[in-house]
PDB file of C-alpha atoms in Angstrom:
ATOM      1  CA  UNK U   1     122.562 102.502 118.942  1.00  0.00           C
ATOM      2  CA  UNK U   2     120.161 102.443 115.636  1.00  0.00           C
ATOM      3  CA  UNK U   3     122.656  99.806 113.991  1.00  0.00           C
ATOM      4  CA  UNK U   4     122.566  97.611 117.175  1.00  0.00           C
ATOM      5  CA  UNK U   5     118.793  97.565 117.066  1.00  0.00           C
ATOM      6  CA  UNK U   6     118.622  96.676 113.393  1.00  0.00           C
ATOM      7  CA  UNK U   7     121.279  93.954 114.000  1.00  0.00           C
ATOM      8  CA  UNK U   8     118.857  92.580 116.659  1.00  0.00           C
ATOM      9  CA  UNK U   9     115.740  92.796 114.652  1.00  0.00           C
ATOM     10  CA  UNK U  10     117.043  91.746 111.289  1.00  0.00           C
ATOM     11  CA  UNK U  11     117.703  87.964 112.358  1.00  0.00           C
ATOM     12  CA  UNK U  12     114.096  87.554 113.858  1.00  0.00           C
ATOM     13  CA  UNK U  13     112.575  89.230 110.655  1.00  0.00           C
ATOM     14  CA  UNK U  14     114.547  86.862 108.383  1.00  0.00           C
ATOM     15  CA  UNK U  15     113.493  84.009 110.507  1.00  0.00           C
ATOM     16  CA  UNK U  16     109.968  84.867 110.158  1.00  0.00           C
ATOM     17  CA  UNK U  17     110.094  85.370 106.511  1.00  0.00           C
ATOM     18  CA  UNK U  18     111.927  81.918 105.937  1.00  0.00           C
ATOM     19  CA  UNK U  19     109.455  80.119 108.265  1.00  0.00           C
ATOM     20  CA  UNK U  20     106.392  81.617 106.399  1.00  0.00           C
ATOM     21  CA  UNK U  21     108.133  80.563 102.991  1.00  0.00           C
ATOM     22  CA  UNK U  22     108.583  77.063 104.230  1.00  0.00           C
ATOM     23  CA  UNK U  23     104.988  77.061 105.333  1.00  0.00           C
ATOM     24  CA  UNK U  24     103.864  78.161 101.809  1.00  0.00           C
ATOM     25  CA  UNK U  25     106.231  75.643 100.146  1.00  0.00           C
ATOM     26  CA  UNK U  26     104.760  72.821 102.298  1.00  0.00           C
ATOM     27  CA  UNK U  27     101.214  73.961 101.528  1.00  0.00           C
ATOM     28  CA  UNK U  28     101.892  74.132  97.805  1.00  0.00           C
ATOM     29  CA  UNK U  29     103.426  70.536  97.924  1.00  0.00           C
ATOM     30  CA  UNK U  30     100.326  69.470  99.705  1.00  0.00           C
ATOM     31  CA  UNK U  31      98.147  71.239  97.061  1.00  0.00           C
ATOM     32  CA  UNK U  32     100.188  69.379  94.353  1.00  0.00           C
ATOM     33  CA  UNK U  33      99.940  65.919  95.874  1.00  0.00           C
ATOM     34  CA  UNK U  34      96.089  66.343  96.447  1.00  0.00           C
ATOM     35  CA  UNK U  35      95.721  67.415  92.790  1.00  0.00           C
ATOM     36  CA  UNK U  36      97.789  64.600  91.568  1.00  0.00           C
ATOM     37  CA  UNK U  37      95.515  62.307  93.584  1.00  0.00           C
ATOM     38  CA  UNK U  38      92.508  63.659  91.712  1.00  0.00           C
ATOM     39  CA  UNK U  39      94.136  63.106  88.313  1.00  0.00           C
ATOM     40  CA  UNK U  40      95.310  59.677  89.321  1.00  0.00           C
ATOM     41  CA  UNK U  41      91.664  58.611  90.540  1.00  0.00           C
ATOM     42  CA  UNK U  42      90.224  59.999  87.331  1.00  0.00           C
ATOM     43  CA  UNK U  43      92.744  58.216  84.935  1.00  0.00           C
ATOM     44  CA  UNK U  44      92.223  54.978  87.071  1.00  0.00           C
ATOM     45  CA  UNK U  45      88.453  55.163  85.786  1.00  0.00           C
ATOM     46  CA  UNK U  46      89.671  56.159  82.426  1.00  0.00           C
ATOM     47  CA  UNK U  47      91.445  52.866  81.975  1.00  0.00           C
ATOM     48  CA  UNK U  48      88.407  50.985  83.370  1.00  0.00           C
ATOM     49  CA  UNK U  49      86.400  52.655  80.588  1.00  0.00           C
ATOM     50  CA  UNK U  50      88.835  51.907  78.002  1.00  0.00           C
ATOM     51  CA  UNK U  51      89.119  48.406  79.090  1.00  0.00           C
ATOM     52  CA  UNK U  52      85.386  47.936  78.869  1.00  0.00           C
ATOM     53  CA  UNK U  53      85.328  49.428  75.512  1.00  0.00           C
ATOM     54  CA  UNK U  54      88.274  47.154  74.278  1.00  0.00           C
ATOM     55  CA  UNK U  55      86.985  43.925  75.660  1.00  0.00           C
ATOM     56  CA  UNK U  56      83.521  43.542  77.239  1.00  0.00           C
ATOM     57  CA  UNK U  57      84.746  40.342  79.063  1.00  0.00           C
ATOM     58  CA  UNK U  58      86.970  42.659  81.283  1.00  0.00           C
ATOM     59  CA  UNK U  59      84.634  42.705  84.313  1.00  0.00           C
ATOM     60  CA  UNK U  60      84.690  45.855  86.493  1.00  0.00           C
ATOM     61  CA  UNK U  61      85.120  43.450  89.481  1.00  0.00           C
ATOM     62  CA  UNK U  62      88.491  42.311  88.059  1.00  0.00           C
ATOM     63  CA  UNK U  63      89.736  45.928  88.056  1.00  0.00           C
ATOM     64  CA  UNK U  64      88.724  46.336  91.712  1.00  0.00           C
ATOM     65  CA  UNK U  65      90.095  43.040  92.774  1.00  0.00           C
ATOM     66  CA  UNK U  66      93.680  43.840  91.228  1.00  0.00           C
ATOM     67  CA  UNK U  67      93.631  47.320  92.709  1.00  0.00           C
ATOM     68  CA  UNK U  68      92.841  45.758  96.183  1.00  0.00           C
ATOM     69  CA  UNK U  69      95.406  43.242  95.716  1.00  0.00           C
ATOM     70  CA  UNK U  70      98.418  45.351  94.653  1.00  0.00           C
ATOM     71  CA  UNK U  71      97.204  47.851  97.370  1.00  0.00           C
ATOM     72  CA  UNK U  72      97.243  45.120 100.048  1.00  0.00           C
ATOM     73  CA  UNK U  73     101.100  44.711  99.305  1.00  0.00           C
ATOM     74  CA  UNK U  74     101.620  48.441  99.298  1.00  0.00           C
ATOM     75  CA  UNK U  75      99.702  48.797 102.549  1.00  0.00           C
ATOM     76  CA  UNK U  76     101.721  45.833 104.159  1.00  0.00           C
ATOM     77  CA  UNK U  77     104.940  47.611 103.134  1.00  0.00           C
ATOM     78  CA  UNK U  78     103.846  50.892 104.903  1.00  0.00           C
ATOM     79  CA  UNK U  79     102.576  48.763 107.795  1.00  0.00           C
ATOM     80  CA  UNK U  80     105.846  47.186 108.278  1.00  0.00           C
ATOM     81  CA  UNK U  81     107.754  50.193 107.787  1.00  0.00           C
ATOM     82  CA  UNK U  82     105.774  51.945 110.675  1.00  0.00           C
ATOM     83  CA  UNK U  83     106.862  49.045 113.020  1.00  0.00           C
ATOM     84  CA  UNK U  84     103.292  48.210 113.915  1.00  0.00           C
ATOM     85  CA  UNK U  85     102.106  44.857 115.302  1.00  0.00           C
ATOM     86  CA  UNK U  86      99.358  43.107 113.442  1.00  0.00           C
ATOM     87  CA  UNK U  87      96.192  42.370 115.389  1.00  0.00           C
ATOM     88  CA  UNK U  88      93.305  40.252 114.279  1.00  0.00           C
ATOM     89  CA  UNK U  89      90.748  42.064 116.481  1.00  0.00           C
ATOM     90  CA  UNK U  90      90.443  45.737 115.613  1.00  0.00           C
ATOM     91  CA  UNK U  91      87.833  48.289 116.479  1.00  0.00           C
ATOM     92  CA  UNK U  92      84.391  48.115 114.727  1.00  0.00           C
ATOM     93  CA  UNK U  93      84.923  51.293 112.677  1.00  0.00           C
ATOM     94  CA  UNK U  94      87.881  49.792 110.960  1.00  0.00           C
ATOM     95  CA  UNK U  95      85.666  46.805 109.717  1.00  0.00           C
ATOM     96  CA  UNK U  96      83.032  49.306 108.710  1.00  0.00           C
ATOM     97  CA  UNK U  97      85.431  51.383 106.703  1.00  0.00           C
ATOM     98  CA  UNK U  98      86.886  48.298 104.914  1.00  0.00           C
ATOM     99  CA  UNK U  99      83.404  46.994 103.925  1.00  0.00           C
ATOM    100  CA  UNK U 100      81.768  50.337 102.781  1.00  0.00           C
ATOM    101  CA  UNK U 101      84.970  51.168 100.875  1.00  0.00           C
ATOM    102  CA  UNK U 102      85.040  48.063  98.987  1.00  0.00           C
ATOM    103  CA  UNK U 103      81.267  48.156  98.257  1.00  0.00           C
ATOM    104  CA  UNK U 104      81.767  51.873  97.232  1.00  0.00           C
ATOM    105  CA  UNK U 105      84.497  50.987  94.660  1.00  0.00           C
ATOM    106  CA  UNK U 106      82.645  48.049  93.290  1.00  0.00           C
ATOM    107  CA  UNK U 107      79.676  50.297  92.599  1.00  0.00           C
ATOM    108  CA  UNK U 108      81.849  52.908  91.252  1.00  0.00           C
ATOM    109  CA  UNK U 109      83.735  50.900  88.819  1.00  0.00           C
ATOM    110  CA  UNK U 110      80.447  49.272  87.601  1.00  0.00           C
ATOM    111  CA  UNK U 111      79.215  52.895  86.887  1.00  0.00           C
ATOM    112  CA  UNK U 112      82.277  53.616  84.825  1.00  0.00           C
ATOM    113  CA  UNK U 113      82.193  50.273  82.851  1.00  0.00           C
ATOM    114  CA  UNK U 114      78.646  50.644  81.958  1.00  0.00           C
ATOM    115  CA  UNK U 115      78.361  54.257  81.352  1.00  0.00           C
ATOM    116  CA  UNK U 116      80.398  57.530  80.680  1.00  0.00           C
ATOM    117  CA  UNK U 117      83.443  57.748  82.931  1.00  0.00           C
ATOM    118  CA  UNK U 118      82.899  61.538  83.641  1.00  0.00           C
ATOM    119  CA  UNK U 119      79.265  61.061  84.863  1.00  0.00           C
ATOM    120  CA  UNK U 120      80.447  58.217  87.118  1.00  0.00           C
ATOM    121  CA  UNK U 121      83.179  60.282  88.582  1.00  0.00           C
ATOM    122  CA  UNK U 122      80.733  63.404  89.159  1.00  0.00           C
ATOM    123  CA  UNK U 123      78.212  61.162  90.762  1.00  0.00           C
ATOM    124  CA  UNK U 124      80.784  59.570  92.873  1.00  0.00           C
ATOM    125  CA  UNK U 125      81.951  63.012  94.056  1.00  0.00           C
ATOM    126  CA  UNK U 126      78.512  63.501  95.702  1.00  0.00           C
ATOM    127  CA  UNK U 127      79.727  61.712  98.844  1.00  0.00           C
ATOM    128  CA  UNK U 128      80.254  65.159 100.753  1.00  0.00           C
ATOM    129  CA  UNK U 129      76.691  66.147 100.413  1.00  0.00           C
ATOM    130  CA  UNK U 130      75.669  62.450 101.659  1.00  0.00           C
ATOM    131  CA  UNK U 131      78.127  62.782 104.601  1.00  0.00           C
ATOM    132  CA  UNK U 132      76.270  66.038 105.738  1.00  0.00           C
ATOM    133  CA  UNK U 133      72.897  64.245 105.343  1.00  0.00           C
ATOM    134  CA  UNK U 134      73.742  61.002 107.120  1.00  0.00           C
ATOM    135  CA  UNK U 135      75.628  63.027 109.849  1.00  0.00           C
ATOM    136  CA  UNK U 136      72.271  64.341 110.973  1.00  0.00           C
ATOM    137  CA  UNK U 137      70.917  61.077 112.473  1.00  0.00           C
ATOM    138  CA  UNK U 138      74.303  59.557 113.241  1.00  0.00           C
ATOM    139  CA  UNK U 139      76.137  62.339 114.962  1.00  0.00           C
ATOM    140  CA  UNK U 140      73.092  64.706 115.653  1.00  0.00           C
ATOM    141  CA  UNK U 141      74.819  67.528 113.564  1.00  0.00           C
ATOM    142  CA  UNK U 142      71.796  69.630 112.751  1.00  0.00           C
ATOM    143  CA  UNK U 143      72.634  71.734 109.754  1.00  0.00           C
ATOM    144  CA  UNK U 144      71.846  75.582 109.773  1.00  0.00           C
ATOM    145  CA  UNK U 145      70.006  77.653 106.910  1.00  0.00           C
ATOM    146  CA  UNK U 146      73.310  77.910 104.954  1.00  0.00           C
ATOM    147  CA  UNK U 147      74.200  74.314 105.049  1.00  0.00           C
ATOM    148  CA  UNK U 148      70.557  73.301 103.971  1.00  0.00           C
ATOM    149  CA  UNK U 149      70.895  75.826 101.041  1.00  0.00           C
ATOM    150  CA  UNK U 150      74.163  74.090 100.112  1.00  0.00           C
ATOM    151  CA  UNK U 151      72.645  70.624 100.350  1.00  0.00           C
ATOM    152  CA  UNK U 152      69.896  71.924  98.053  1.00  0.00           C
ATOM    153  CA  UNK U 153      72.472  72.875  95.609  1.00  0.00           C
ATOM    154  CA  UNK U 154      74.106  69.359  95.655  1.00  0.00           C
ATOM    155  CA  UNK U 155      70.643  67.478  95.552  1.00  0.00           C
ATOM    156  CA  UNK U 156      69.455  69.675  92.618  1.00  0.00           C
ATOM    157  CA  UNK U 157      72.652  68.659  90.765  1.00  0.00           C
ATOM    158  CA  UNK U 158      71.990  65.034  91.593  1.00  0.00           C
ATOM    159  CA  UNK U 159      68.416  65.408  90.504  1.00  0.00           C
ATOM    160  CA  UNK U 160      69.411  66.812  87.020  1.00  0.00           C
ATOM    161  CA  UNK U 161      71.556  63.838  86.410  1.00  0.00           C
ATOM    162  CA  UNK U 162      68.821  61.270  87.183  1.00  0.00           C
ATOM    163  CA  UNK U 163      65.613  63.037  86.622  1.00  0.00           C
ATOM    164  CA  UNK U 164      66.406  64.722  83.375  1.00  0.00           C
ATOM    165  CA  UNK U 165      67.116  61.434  81.482  1.00  0.00           C
ATOM    166  CA  UNK U 166      63.785  60.065  83.087  1.00  0.00           C
ATOM    167  CA  UNK U 167      61.691  63.154  81.615  1.00  0.00           C
ATOM    168  CA  UNK U 168      63.537  62.955  78.326  1.00  0.00           C
ATOM    169  CA  UNK U 169      63.722  59.138  77.666  1.00  0.00           C
ATOM    170  CA  UNK U 170      61.237  57.657  80.198  1.00  0.00           C
ATOM    171  CA  UNK U 171      64.074  55.691  81.919  1.00  0.00           C
ATOM    172  CA  UNK U 172      66.810  55.986  84.413  1.00  0.00           C
ATOM    173  CA  UNK U 173      70.229  55.080  83.424  1.00  0.00           C
ATOM    174  CA  UNK U 174      71.438  52.158  85.591  1.00  0.00           C
ATOM    175  CA  UNK U 175      74.991  53.339  85.369  1.00  0.00           C
ATOM    176  CA  UNK U 176      73.894  56.630  87.018  1.00  0.00           C
ATOM    177  CA  UNK U 177      72.160  54.645  89.746  1.00  0.00           C
ATOM    178  CA  UNK U 178      75.480  52.775  90.413  1.00  0.00           C
ATOM    179  CA  UNK U 179      77.367  56.109  90.438  1.00  0.00           C
ATOM    180  CA  UNK U 180      74.931  57.573  93.040  1.00  0.00           C
ATOM    181  CA  UNK U 181      75.112  54.275  94.915  1.00  0.00           C
ATOM    182  CA  UNK U 182      78.900  54.648  94.930  1.00  0.00           C
ATOM    183  CA  UNK U 183      78.795  58.071  96.354  1.00  0.00           C
ATOM    184  CA  UNK U 184      76.386  57.158  99.296  1.00  0.00           C
ATOM    185  CA  UNK U 185      78.511  54.032 100.161  1.00  0.00           C
ATOM    186  CA  UNK U 186      81.717  56.423 100.047  1.00  0.00           C
ATOM    187  CA  UNK U 187      79.944  58.570 102.456  1.00  0.00           C
ATOM    188  CA  UNK U 188      79.222  55.826 104.964  1.00  0.00           C
ATOM    189  CA  UNK U 189      82.848  54.841 104.458  1.00  0.00           C
ATOM    190  CA  UNK U 190      84.028  58.372 105.369  1.00  0.00           C
ATOM    191  CA  UNK U 191      81.865  58.522 108.373  1.00  0.00           C
ATOM    192  CA  UNK U 192      83.352  54.987 109.484  1.00  0.00           C
ATOM    193  CA  UNK U 193      86.772  56.489 108.988  1.00  0.00           C
ATOM    194  CA  UNK U 194      86.096  59.183 111.732  1.00  0.00           C
ATOM    195  CA  UNK U 195      85.667  56.472 114.315  1.00  0.00           C
ATOM    196  CA  UNK U 196      88.320  54.194 112.859  1.00  0.00           C
ATOM    197  CA  UNK U 197      91.053  57.220 112.765  1.00  0.00           C
ATOM    198  CA  UNK U 198      90.455  57.731 116.506  1.00  0.00           C
ATOM    199  CA  UNK U 199      91.161  54.005 117.540  1.00  0.00           C
ATOM    200  CA  UNK U 200      93.724  52.863 114.858  1.00  0.00           C
ATOM    201  CA  UNK U 201      96.786  54.111 112.761  1.00  0.00           C
ATOM    202  CA  UNK U 202      96.223  55.067 109.201  1.00  0.00           C
ATOM    203  CA  UNK U 203      98.543  52.228 108.077  1.00  0.00           C
ATOM    204  CA  UNK U 204      96.416  49.712 109.854  1.00  0.00           C
ATOM    205  CA  UNK U 205      93.110  51.010 108.439  1.00  0.00           C
ATOM    206  CA  UNK U 206      94.679  50.758 104.966  1.00  0.00           C
ATOM    207  CA  UNK U 207      95.837  47.325 105.424  1.00  0.00           C
ATOM    208  CA  UNK U 208      92.449  46.126 106.511  1.00  0.00           C
ATOM    209  CA  UNK U 209      90.800  48.017 103.831  1.00  0.00           C
ATOM    210  CA  UNK U 210      92.920  46.551 101.069  1.00  0.00           C
ATOM    211  CA  UNK U 211      92.881  43.001 102.739  1.00  0.00           C
ATOM    212  CA  UNK U 212      89.132  42.723 103.030  1.00  0.00           C
ATOM    213  CA  UNK U 213      88.647  44.374  99.625  1.00  0.00           C
ATOM    214  CA  UNK U 214      90.879  41.744  97.939  1.00  0.00           C
ATOM    215  CA  UNK U 215      89.064  38.787  99.758  1.00  0.00           C
ATOM    216  CA  UNK U 216      85.510  40.323  99.104  1.00  0.00           C
ATOM    217  CA  UNK U 217      86.106  40.962  95.348  1.00  0.00           C
ATOM    218  CA  UNK U 218      87.984  37.796  94.569  1.00  0.00           C
ATOM    219  CA  UNK U 219      84.957  35.537  94.041  1.00  0.00           C
ATOM    220  CA  UNK U 220      83.437  38.248  91.857  1.00  0.00           C
ATOM    221  CA  UNK U 221      86.546  38.301  89.682  1.00  0.00           C
ATOM    222  CA  UNK U 222      87.694  34.777  89.628  1.00  0.00           C
ATOM    223  CA  UNK U 223      86.071  33.836  86.423  1.00  0.00           C
ATOM    224  CA  UNK U 224      87.894  36.921  84.643  1.00  0.00           C
ATOM    225  CA  UNK U 225      91.268  36.302  85.948  1.00  0.00           C
ATOM    226  CA  UNK U 226      92.268  34.672  82.753  1.00  0.00           C
ATOM    227  CA  UNK U 227      91.805  38.193  81.051  1.00  0.00           C
ATOM    228  CA  UNK U 228      94.934  39.442  82.976  1.00  0.00           C
ATOM    229  CA  UNK U 229      96.992  37.317  80.486  1.00  0.00           C
ATOM    230  CA  UNK U 230      95.444  39.130  77.427  1.00  0.00           C
ATOM    231  CA  UNK U 231      96.259  42.561  76.128  1.00  0.00           C
ATOM    232  CA  UNK U 232      93.399  43.960  78.045  1.00  0.00           C
ATOM    233  CA  UNK U 233      95.090  43.058  81.195  1.00  0.00           C
ATOM    234  CA  UNK U 234      97.312  46.004  80.705  1.00  0.00           C
ATOM    235  CA  UNK U 235      94.237  48.212  81.341  1.00  0.00           C
ATOM    236  CA  UNK U 236      93.527  46.541  84.495  1.00  0.00           C
ATOM    237  CA  UNK U 237      97.295  47.068  85.749  1.00  0.00           C
ATOM    238  CA  UNK U 238      97.330  50.622  84.665  1.00  0.00           C
ATOM    239  CA  UNK U 239      94.009  51.324  86.408  1.00  0.00           C
ATOM    240  CA  UNK U 240      95.322  49.569  89.728  1.00  0.00           C
ATOM    241  CA  UNK U 241      98.590  51.415  89.866  1.00  0.00           C
ATOM    242  CA  UNK U 242      96.865  54.703  89.365  1.00  0.00           C
ATOM    243  CA  UNK U 243      94.237  53.962  91.844  1.00  0.00           C
ATOM    244  CA  UNK U 244      97.111  53.144  94.523  1.00  0.00           C
ATOM    245  CA  UNK U 245      98.961  56.192  93.578  1.00  0.00           C
ATOM    246  CA  UNK U 246      95.899  58.277  93.961  1.00  0.00           C
ATOM    247  CA  UNK U 247      95.260  56.765  97.449  1.00  0.00           C
ATOM    248  CA  UNK U 248      98.940  57.244  98.605  1.00  0.00           C
ATOM    249  CA  UNK U 249      99.125  60.824  97.239  1.00  0.00           C
ATOM    250  CA  UNK U 250      95.821  61.811  98.888  1.00  0.00           C
ATOM    251  CA  UNK U 251      96.687  60.468 102.301  1.00  0.00           C
ATOM    252  CA  UNK U 252     100.167  62.274 102.212  1.00  0.00           C
ATOM    253  CA  UNK U 253      98.516  65.471 101.054  1.00  0.00           C
ATOM    254  CA  UNK U 254      96.784  65.932 104.313  1.00  0.00           C
ATOM    255  CA  UNK U 255     100.050  66.024 106.187  1.00  0.00           C
ATOM    256  CA  UNK U 256     100.493  69.445 104.601  1.00  0.00           C
ATOM    257  CA  UNK U 257      96.945  70.661 104.153  1.00  0.00           C
ATOM    258  CA  UNK U 258      93.891  71.325 106.224  1.00  0.00           C
ATOM    259  CA  UNK U 259      90.797  69.048 105.653  1.00  0.00           C
ATOM    260  CA  UNK U 260      89.052  72.262 104.177  1.00  0.00           C
ATOM    261  CA  UNK U 261      91.787  72.776 101.592  1.00  0.00           C
ATOM    262  CA  UNK U 262      92.051  69.040 100.786  1.00  0.00           C
ATOM    263  CA  UNK U 263      88.365  68.876 100.269  1.00  0.00           C
ATOM    264  CA  UNK U 264      88.495  71.779  97.910  1.00  0.00           C
ATOM    265  CA  UNK U 265      91.275  70.527  95.853  1.00  0.00           C
ATOM    266  CA  UNK U 266      89.923  66.891  95.737  1.00  0.00           C
ATOM    267  CA  UNK U 267      86.702  68.210  94.177  1.00  0.00           C
ATOM    268  CA  UNK U 268      88.709  69.184  91.069  1.00  0.00           C
ATOM    269  CA  UNK U 269      88.129  65.567  89.915  1.00  0.00           C
ATOM    270  CA  UNK U 270      84.714  66.966  88.741  1.00  0.00           C
ATOM    271  CA  UNK U 271      85.995  69.447  86.153  1.00  0.00           C
ATOM    272  CA  UNK U 272      89.026  67.090  85.436  1.00  0.00           C
ATOM    273  CA  UNK U 273      86.343  64.294  84.741  1.00  0.00           C
ATOM    274  CA  UNK U 274      84.278  66.331  82.537  1.00  0.00           C
ATOM    275  CA  UNK U 275      87.124  67.924  80.443  1.00  0.00           C
ATOM    276  CA  UNK U 276      89.144  64.685  80.116  1.00  0.00           C
ATOM    277  CA  UNK U 277      86.023  62.785  79.229  1.00  0.00           C
ATOM    278  CA  UNK U 278      85.148  65.202  76.433  1.00  0.00           C
ATOM    279  CA  UNK U 279      88.543  65.159  74.756  1.00  0.00           C
ATOM    280  CA  UNK U 280      89.762  61.648  75.392  1.00  0.00           C
ATOM    281  CA  UNK U 281      86.441  59.540  75.390  1.00  0.00           C
ATOM    282  CA  UNK U 282      84.299  61.903  73.370  1.00  0.00           C
ATOM    283  CA  UNK U 283      81.774  61.974  76.256  1.00  0.00           C
ATOM    284  CA  UNK U 284      79.394  64.969  75.790  1.00  0.00           C
ATOM    285  CA  UNK U 285      77.431  65.482  78.866  1.00  0.00           C
ATOM    286  CA  UNK U 286      75.028  67.918  77.604  1.00  0.00           C
ATOM    287  CA  UNK U 287      73.646  71.127  79.226  1.00  0.00           C
ATOM    288  CA  UNK U 288      71.795  69.098  82.145  1.00  0.00           C
ATOM    289  CA  UNK U 289      74.945  67.256  82.703  1.00  0.00           C
ATOM    290  CA  UNK U 290      77.255  70.339  82.869  1.00  0.00           C
ATOM    291  CA  UNK U 291      74.739  72.126  85.200  1.00  0.00           C
ATOM    292  CA  UNK U 292      74.279  69.372  87.354  1.00  0.00           C
ATOM    293  CA  UNK U 293      78.166  68.837  87.786  1.00  0.00           C
ATOM    294  CA  UNK U 294      78.394  72.508  88.483  1.00  0.00           C
ATOM    295  CA  UNK U 295      75.946  72.323  91.194  1.00  0.00           C
ATOM    296  CA  UNK U 296      77.475  69.409  92.883  1.00  0.00           C
ATOM    297  CA  UNK U 297      80.942  71.131  92.426  1.00  0.00           C
ATOM    298  CA  UNK U 298      79.829  74.391  94.060  1.00  0.00           C
ATOM    299  CA  UNK U 299      78.089  72.419  96.867  1.00  0.00           C
ATOM    300  CA  UNK U 300      81.142  70.449  97.662  1.00  0.00           C
ATOM    301  CA  UNK U 301      83.218  73.782  97.844  1.00  0.00           C
ATOM    302  CA  UNK U 302      80.719  75.589 100.103  1.00  0.00           C
ATOM    303  CA  UNK U 303      80.264  72.461 102.398  1.00  0.00           C
ATOM    304  CA  UNK U 304      84.037  72.396 102.971  1.00  0.00           C
ATOM    305  CA  UNK U 305      84.119  76.150 103.489  1.00  0.00           C
ATOM    306  CA  UNK U 306      81.060  76.181 105.970  1.00  0.00           C
ATOM    307  CA  UNK U 307      82.854  73.272 107.932  1.00  0.00           C
ATOM    308  CA  UNK U 308      85.798  75.577 108.309  1.00  0.00           C
ATOM    309  CA  UNK U 309      83.827  78.559 109.677  1.00  0.00           C
ATOM    310  CA  UNK U 310      81.944  76.312 111.931  1.00  0.00           C
ATOM    311  CA  UNK U 311      85.130  75.069 113.550  1.00  0.00           C
ATOM    312  CA  UNK U 312      86.555  78.638 113.976  1.00  0.00           C
ATOM    313  CA  UNK U 313      83.207  79.617 115.573  1.00  0.00           C
TER     314      UNK U 313
END
């Protein structure tokens, strides 16, 4: 009788163990994809910075245009593969997502081209804090005391980047302003994505984003197109390919990860940018830069965790 019970229970236990193992493998795959996207996004900017140092005529707008153009063909492939029908009239949030994503990337690449790539990446990663702030008037999401404390962390980190140079030298770095602007515009793009995702497929959103980005950045980059035929053009192509790889792996990772886990892993771009910038580009952030980055990184982590606890409640 005991043997019979064991024979009945054993397959169930084995099945539970196997399903749990599959879940953990899928989660690990998602983490690796998301971490790869963080690396890809950083090294896309690494080549923007290298290109700017190699040849001052390599405009940041050229990097953005090539990334959007190659991304358009990649998005078109995904769109056709999904069997979707193209429509000229799409919901307003899809247009807004495309417009503000384009502006955010142009601001971001200008920050990288004119200042340290590590600092630009850290300031670009302030978008979660701006999302939480902008959600107050737009979605009437009133933050509790914990959320206000975390936002204080993030805003203090931003202030350290901007105000410390002002106190020290009497001027604010234009590159830092471009970086903060990219974070703010990226936040609006993320908020637009909320509405876009409810009314359109991901493939359609990506197609419009890359298409509009290509059209908008072309007039800004047209005078620099001849630079693609020179050795510096390799930096542009490398940056574009890494940017597209980062976009694809980030999108794929959320098929295996929760939004909270994805946000936490994506924030790894902050320490990656500081460490890689120090060793590869000899960018030394200083104490205020390290402290500011630490506060922004901590703020991003707690914002993600608090959103998760709010959903559970």
